[in-house]
Short mmCIF file of C-alpha atoms in Angstrom, two decimals:
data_model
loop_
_atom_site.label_atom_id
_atom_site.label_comp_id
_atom_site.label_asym_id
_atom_site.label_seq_id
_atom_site.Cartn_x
_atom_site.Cartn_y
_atom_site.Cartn_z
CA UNK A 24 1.46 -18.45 46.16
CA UNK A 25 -0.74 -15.68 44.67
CA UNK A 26 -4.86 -15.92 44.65
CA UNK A 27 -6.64 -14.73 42.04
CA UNK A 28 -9.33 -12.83 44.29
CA UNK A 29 -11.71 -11.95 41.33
CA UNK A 30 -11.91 -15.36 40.35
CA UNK A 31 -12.60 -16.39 44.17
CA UNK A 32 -15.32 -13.36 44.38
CA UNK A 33 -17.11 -14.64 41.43
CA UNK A 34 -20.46 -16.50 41.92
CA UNK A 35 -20.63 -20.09 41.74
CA UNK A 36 -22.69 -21.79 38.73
CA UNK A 37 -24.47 -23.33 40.78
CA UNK A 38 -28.32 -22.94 40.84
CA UNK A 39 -30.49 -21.83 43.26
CA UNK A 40 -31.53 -25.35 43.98
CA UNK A 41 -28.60 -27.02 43.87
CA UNK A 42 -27.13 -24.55 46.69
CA UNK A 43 -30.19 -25.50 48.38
CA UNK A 44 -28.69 -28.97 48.83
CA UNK A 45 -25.20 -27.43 49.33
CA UNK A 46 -26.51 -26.39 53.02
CA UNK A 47 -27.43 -30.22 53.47
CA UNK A 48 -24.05 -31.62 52.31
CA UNK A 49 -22.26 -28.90 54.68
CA UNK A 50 -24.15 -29.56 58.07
CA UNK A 51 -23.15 -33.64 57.09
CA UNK A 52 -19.64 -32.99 56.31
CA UNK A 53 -19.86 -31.00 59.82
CA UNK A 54 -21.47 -33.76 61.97
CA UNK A 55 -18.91 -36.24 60.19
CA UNK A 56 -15.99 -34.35 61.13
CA UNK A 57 -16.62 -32.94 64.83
CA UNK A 58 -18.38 -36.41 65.71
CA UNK A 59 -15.72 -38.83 65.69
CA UNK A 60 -13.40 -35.83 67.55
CA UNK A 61 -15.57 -35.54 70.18
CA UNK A 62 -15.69 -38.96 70.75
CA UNK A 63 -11.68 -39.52 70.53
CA UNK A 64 -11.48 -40.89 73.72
CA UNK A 65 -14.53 -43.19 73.25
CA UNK A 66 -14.22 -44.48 69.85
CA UNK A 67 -16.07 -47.34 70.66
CA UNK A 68 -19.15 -45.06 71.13
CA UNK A 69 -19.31 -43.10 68.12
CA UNK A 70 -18.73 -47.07 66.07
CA UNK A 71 -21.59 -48.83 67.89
CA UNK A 72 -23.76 -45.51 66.84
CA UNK A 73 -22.79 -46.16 63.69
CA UNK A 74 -23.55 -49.53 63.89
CA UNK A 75 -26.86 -49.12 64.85
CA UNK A 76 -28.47 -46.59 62.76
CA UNK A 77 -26.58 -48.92 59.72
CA UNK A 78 -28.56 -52.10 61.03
CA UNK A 79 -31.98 -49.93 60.76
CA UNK A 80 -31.51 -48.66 57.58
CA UNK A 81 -30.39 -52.04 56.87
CA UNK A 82 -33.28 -54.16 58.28
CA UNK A 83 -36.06 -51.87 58.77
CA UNK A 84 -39.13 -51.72 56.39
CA UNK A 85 -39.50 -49.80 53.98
CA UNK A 86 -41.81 -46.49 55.15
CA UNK A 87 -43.71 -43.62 53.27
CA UNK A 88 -44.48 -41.49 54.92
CA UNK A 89 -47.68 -38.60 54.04
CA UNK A 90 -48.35 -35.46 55.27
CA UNK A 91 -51.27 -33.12 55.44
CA UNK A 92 -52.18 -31.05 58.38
CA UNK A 93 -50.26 -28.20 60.16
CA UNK A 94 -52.81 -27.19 63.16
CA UNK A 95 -51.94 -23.60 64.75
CA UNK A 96 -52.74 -23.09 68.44
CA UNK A 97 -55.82 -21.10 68.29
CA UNK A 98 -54.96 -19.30 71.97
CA UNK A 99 -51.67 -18.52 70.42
CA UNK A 100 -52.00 -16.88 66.95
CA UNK A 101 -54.66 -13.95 65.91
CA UNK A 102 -57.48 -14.78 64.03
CA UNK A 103 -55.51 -12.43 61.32
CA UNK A 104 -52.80 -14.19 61.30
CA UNK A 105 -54.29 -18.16 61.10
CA UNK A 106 -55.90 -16.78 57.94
CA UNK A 107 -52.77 -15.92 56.46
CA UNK A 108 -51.32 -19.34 57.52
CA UNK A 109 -50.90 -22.65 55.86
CA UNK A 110 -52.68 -25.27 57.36
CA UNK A 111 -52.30 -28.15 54.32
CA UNK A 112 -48.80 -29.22 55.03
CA UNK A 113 -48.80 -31.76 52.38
CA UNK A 114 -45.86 -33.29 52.08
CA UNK A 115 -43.72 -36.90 50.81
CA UNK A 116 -41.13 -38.49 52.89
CA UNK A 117 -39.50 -41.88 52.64
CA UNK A 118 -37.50 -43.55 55.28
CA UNK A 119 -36.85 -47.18 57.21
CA UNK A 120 -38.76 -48.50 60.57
CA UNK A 121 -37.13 -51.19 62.59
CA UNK A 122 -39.07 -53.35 65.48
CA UNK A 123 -36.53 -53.56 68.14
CA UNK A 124 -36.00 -56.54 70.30
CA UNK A 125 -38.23 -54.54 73.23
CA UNK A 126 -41.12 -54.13 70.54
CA UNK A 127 -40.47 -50.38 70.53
CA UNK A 128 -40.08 -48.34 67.29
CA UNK A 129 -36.64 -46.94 65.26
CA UNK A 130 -37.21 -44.86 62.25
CA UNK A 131 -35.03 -43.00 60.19
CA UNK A 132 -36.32 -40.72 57.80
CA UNK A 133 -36.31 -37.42 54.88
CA UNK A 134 -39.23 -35.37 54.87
CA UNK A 135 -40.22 -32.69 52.90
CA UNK A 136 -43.58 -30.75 53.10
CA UNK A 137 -45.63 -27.29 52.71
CA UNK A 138 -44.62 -25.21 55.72
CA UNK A 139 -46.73 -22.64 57.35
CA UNK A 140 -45.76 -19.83 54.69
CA UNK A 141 -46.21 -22.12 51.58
CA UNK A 142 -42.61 -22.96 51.29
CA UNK A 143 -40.61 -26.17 51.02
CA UNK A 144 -39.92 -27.83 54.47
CA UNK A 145 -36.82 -30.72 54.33
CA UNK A 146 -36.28 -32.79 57.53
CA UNK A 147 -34.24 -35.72 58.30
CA UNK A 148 -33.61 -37.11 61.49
CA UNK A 149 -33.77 -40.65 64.03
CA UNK A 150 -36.81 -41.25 65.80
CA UNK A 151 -37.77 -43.36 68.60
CA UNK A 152 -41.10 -44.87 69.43
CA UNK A 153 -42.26 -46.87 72.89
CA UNK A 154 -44.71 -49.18 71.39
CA UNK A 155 -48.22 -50.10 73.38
CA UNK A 156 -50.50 -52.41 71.96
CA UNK A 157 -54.13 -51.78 72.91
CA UNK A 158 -55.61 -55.09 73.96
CA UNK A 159 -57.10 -57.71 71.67
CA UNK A 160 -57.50 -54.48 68.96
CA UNK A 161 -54.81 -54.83 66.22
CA UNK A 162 -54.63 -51.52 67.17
CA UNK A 163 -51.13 -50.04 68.80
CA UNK A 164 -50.01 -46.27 70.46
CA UNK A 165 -46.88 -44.62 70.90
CA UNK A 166 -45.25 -41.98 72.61
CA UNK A 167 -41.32 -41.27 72.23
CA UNK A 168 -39.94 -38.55 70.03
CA UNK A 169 -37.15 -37.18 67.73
CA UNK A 170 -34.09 -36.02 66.81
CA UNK A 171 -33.86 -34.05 63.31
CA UNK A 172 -32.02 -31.48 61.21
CA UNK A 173 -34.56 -29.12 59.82
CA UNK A 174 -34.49 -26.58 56.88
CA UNK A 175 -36.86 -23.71 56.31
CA UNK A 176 -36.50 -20.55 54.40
CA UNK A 177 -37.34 -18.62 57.34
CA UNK A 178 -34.69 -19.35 60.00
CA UNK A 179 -31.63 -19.19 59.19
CA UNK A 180 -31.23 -18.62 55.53
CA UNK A 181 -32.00 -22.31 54.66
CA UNK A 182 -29.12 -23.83 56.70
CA UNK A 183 -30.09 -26.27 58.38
CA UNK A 184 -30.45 -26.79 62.41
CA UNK A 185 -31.09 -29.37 64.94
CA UNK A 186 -34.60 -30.04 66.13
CA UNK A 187 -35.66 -32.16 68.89
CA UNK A 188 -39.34 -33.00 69.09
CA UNK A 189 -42.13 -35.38 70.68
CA UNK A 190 -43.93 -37.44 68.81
CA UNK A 191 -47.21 -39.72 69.32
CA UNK A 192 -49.37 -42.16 66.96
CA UNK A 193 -51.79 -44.71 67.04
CA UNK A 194 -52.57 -46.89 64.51
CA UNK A 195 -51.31 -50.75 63.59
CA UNK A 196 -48.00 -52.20 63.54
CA UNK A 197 -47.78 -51.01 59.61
CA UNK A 198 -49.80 -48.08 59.26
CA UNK A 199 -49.95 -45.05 61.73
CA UNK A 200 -51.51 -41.56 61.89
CA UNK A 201 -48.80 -39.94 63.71
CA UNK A 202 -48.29 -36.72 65.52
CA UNK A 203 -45.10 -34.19 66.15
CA UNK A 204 -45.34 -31.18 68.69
CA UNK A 205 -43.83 -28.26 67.99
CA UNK A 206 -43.68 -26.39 71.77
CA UNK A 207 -44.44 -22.58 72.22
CA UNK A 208 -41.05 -21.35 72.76
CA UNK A 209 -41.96 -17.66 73.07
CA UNK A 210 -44.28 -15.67 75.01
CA UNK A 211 -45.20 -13.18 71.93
CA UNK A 212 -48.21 -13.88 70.03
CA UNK A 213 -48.33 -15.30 66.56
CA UNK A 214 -45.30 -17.18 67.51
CA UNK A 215 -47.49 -20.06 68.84
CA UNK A 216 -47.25 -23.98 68.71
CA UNK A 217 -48.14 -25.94 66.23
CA UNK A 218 -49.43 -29.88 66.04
CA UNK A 219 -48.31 -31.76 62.70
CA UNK A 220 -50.24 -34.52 61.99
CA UNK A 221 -48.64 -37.09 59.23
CA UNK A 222 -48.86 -40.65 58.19
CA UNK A 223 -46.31 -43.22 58.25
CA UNK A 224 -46.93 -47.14 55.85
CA UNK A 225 -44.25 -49.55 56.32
CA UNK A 226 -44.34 -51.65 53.17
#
């Protein structure tokens, strides 16, 4: 069989933004086919996962989620460089937020926002909230965290990676002002941590 190498060399149609999504659609197909491979011995496993991120997305609420603020440690950047930083991470995300039998939180969710250099953000992950009420309020915290794939311009050419992060909020049982910590991970300056804070309204 002979391959016609010019025609394989030449660029795809595609545009820029639809190769965008083409990163997305590869790090799925990925997941989809290692996944049930690494569970060959314990199919039953990899089903019940399945099973249970299907009955959230299935029976949670409805959730919007908003975003706004991107807050740079102030010990951990230069003054030079928080001016050249974006702070106003709006953002729109949409996603589904089950109560679980314990009263504890299970979101799934797709995020985009405004990252730190004024380029498009896209997440989409599983979270996981324990639930506290605070006594005879209305009023509710939690503390848990999540699991995400993540895509910025910056790392990694767009592809995206997995990101695990903690996450807090407070608010009532439908509308939170929630929180997700992203660690120092390096001891140079002006690679610092940074607290984004975002809302989440279960319709």
């Amino acid at each position: 069989m002979k391959f016609d190498l010019q025609r394989l060399r030449a660029p795809s149609p595609l545009t820029n933004s639809m190769r965008r999504y083409q990163h997305w659609l590869a790090a799925l197909a990925c997941v989809a086919a290692l996944t049930p491979a690494a569970h060959a011995e314990d199919t039953s496993l990899w089903q019940d996962t399945k099973s249970h991120l299907g009955n959230i997305w299935d029976q949670g609420d409805d959730a919007i989620y908003l975003s706004g603020i991107a807050h740079h440690g102030r010990s951990t950047y230069t003054k030079e460089k928080l001016n050249e930083l974006n702070e106003h991470a709006w953002g729109l995300g949409y996603g589904k937020t089950l109560r679980n039998a314990d009263g504890n939180d299970e979101s799934l969710f797709g995020f985009v926002l405004k990252d730190s250099h004024r380029h498009p953000q896209y997440m989409a992950g599983y979270a996981y909230e324990w639930v506290f009420p605070v006594a005879k309020t209305g009023l509710e915290v939690g503390v848990g965290g999540t699991a995400m794939l993540m895509s910025r311009q910056d790392y990694f050419g767009g592809v995206p990676f997995p990101v695990p992060l903690p996450l807090a909020s407070i608010g009532t049982a439908k509308g939170k002002v929630m929180f997700a910590y992203v660690p120092r991970l390096s001891s140079n300056k002006n690679n610092g941590d940074v607290l984004l804070i975002f809302g989440r309204i279960e319709m």
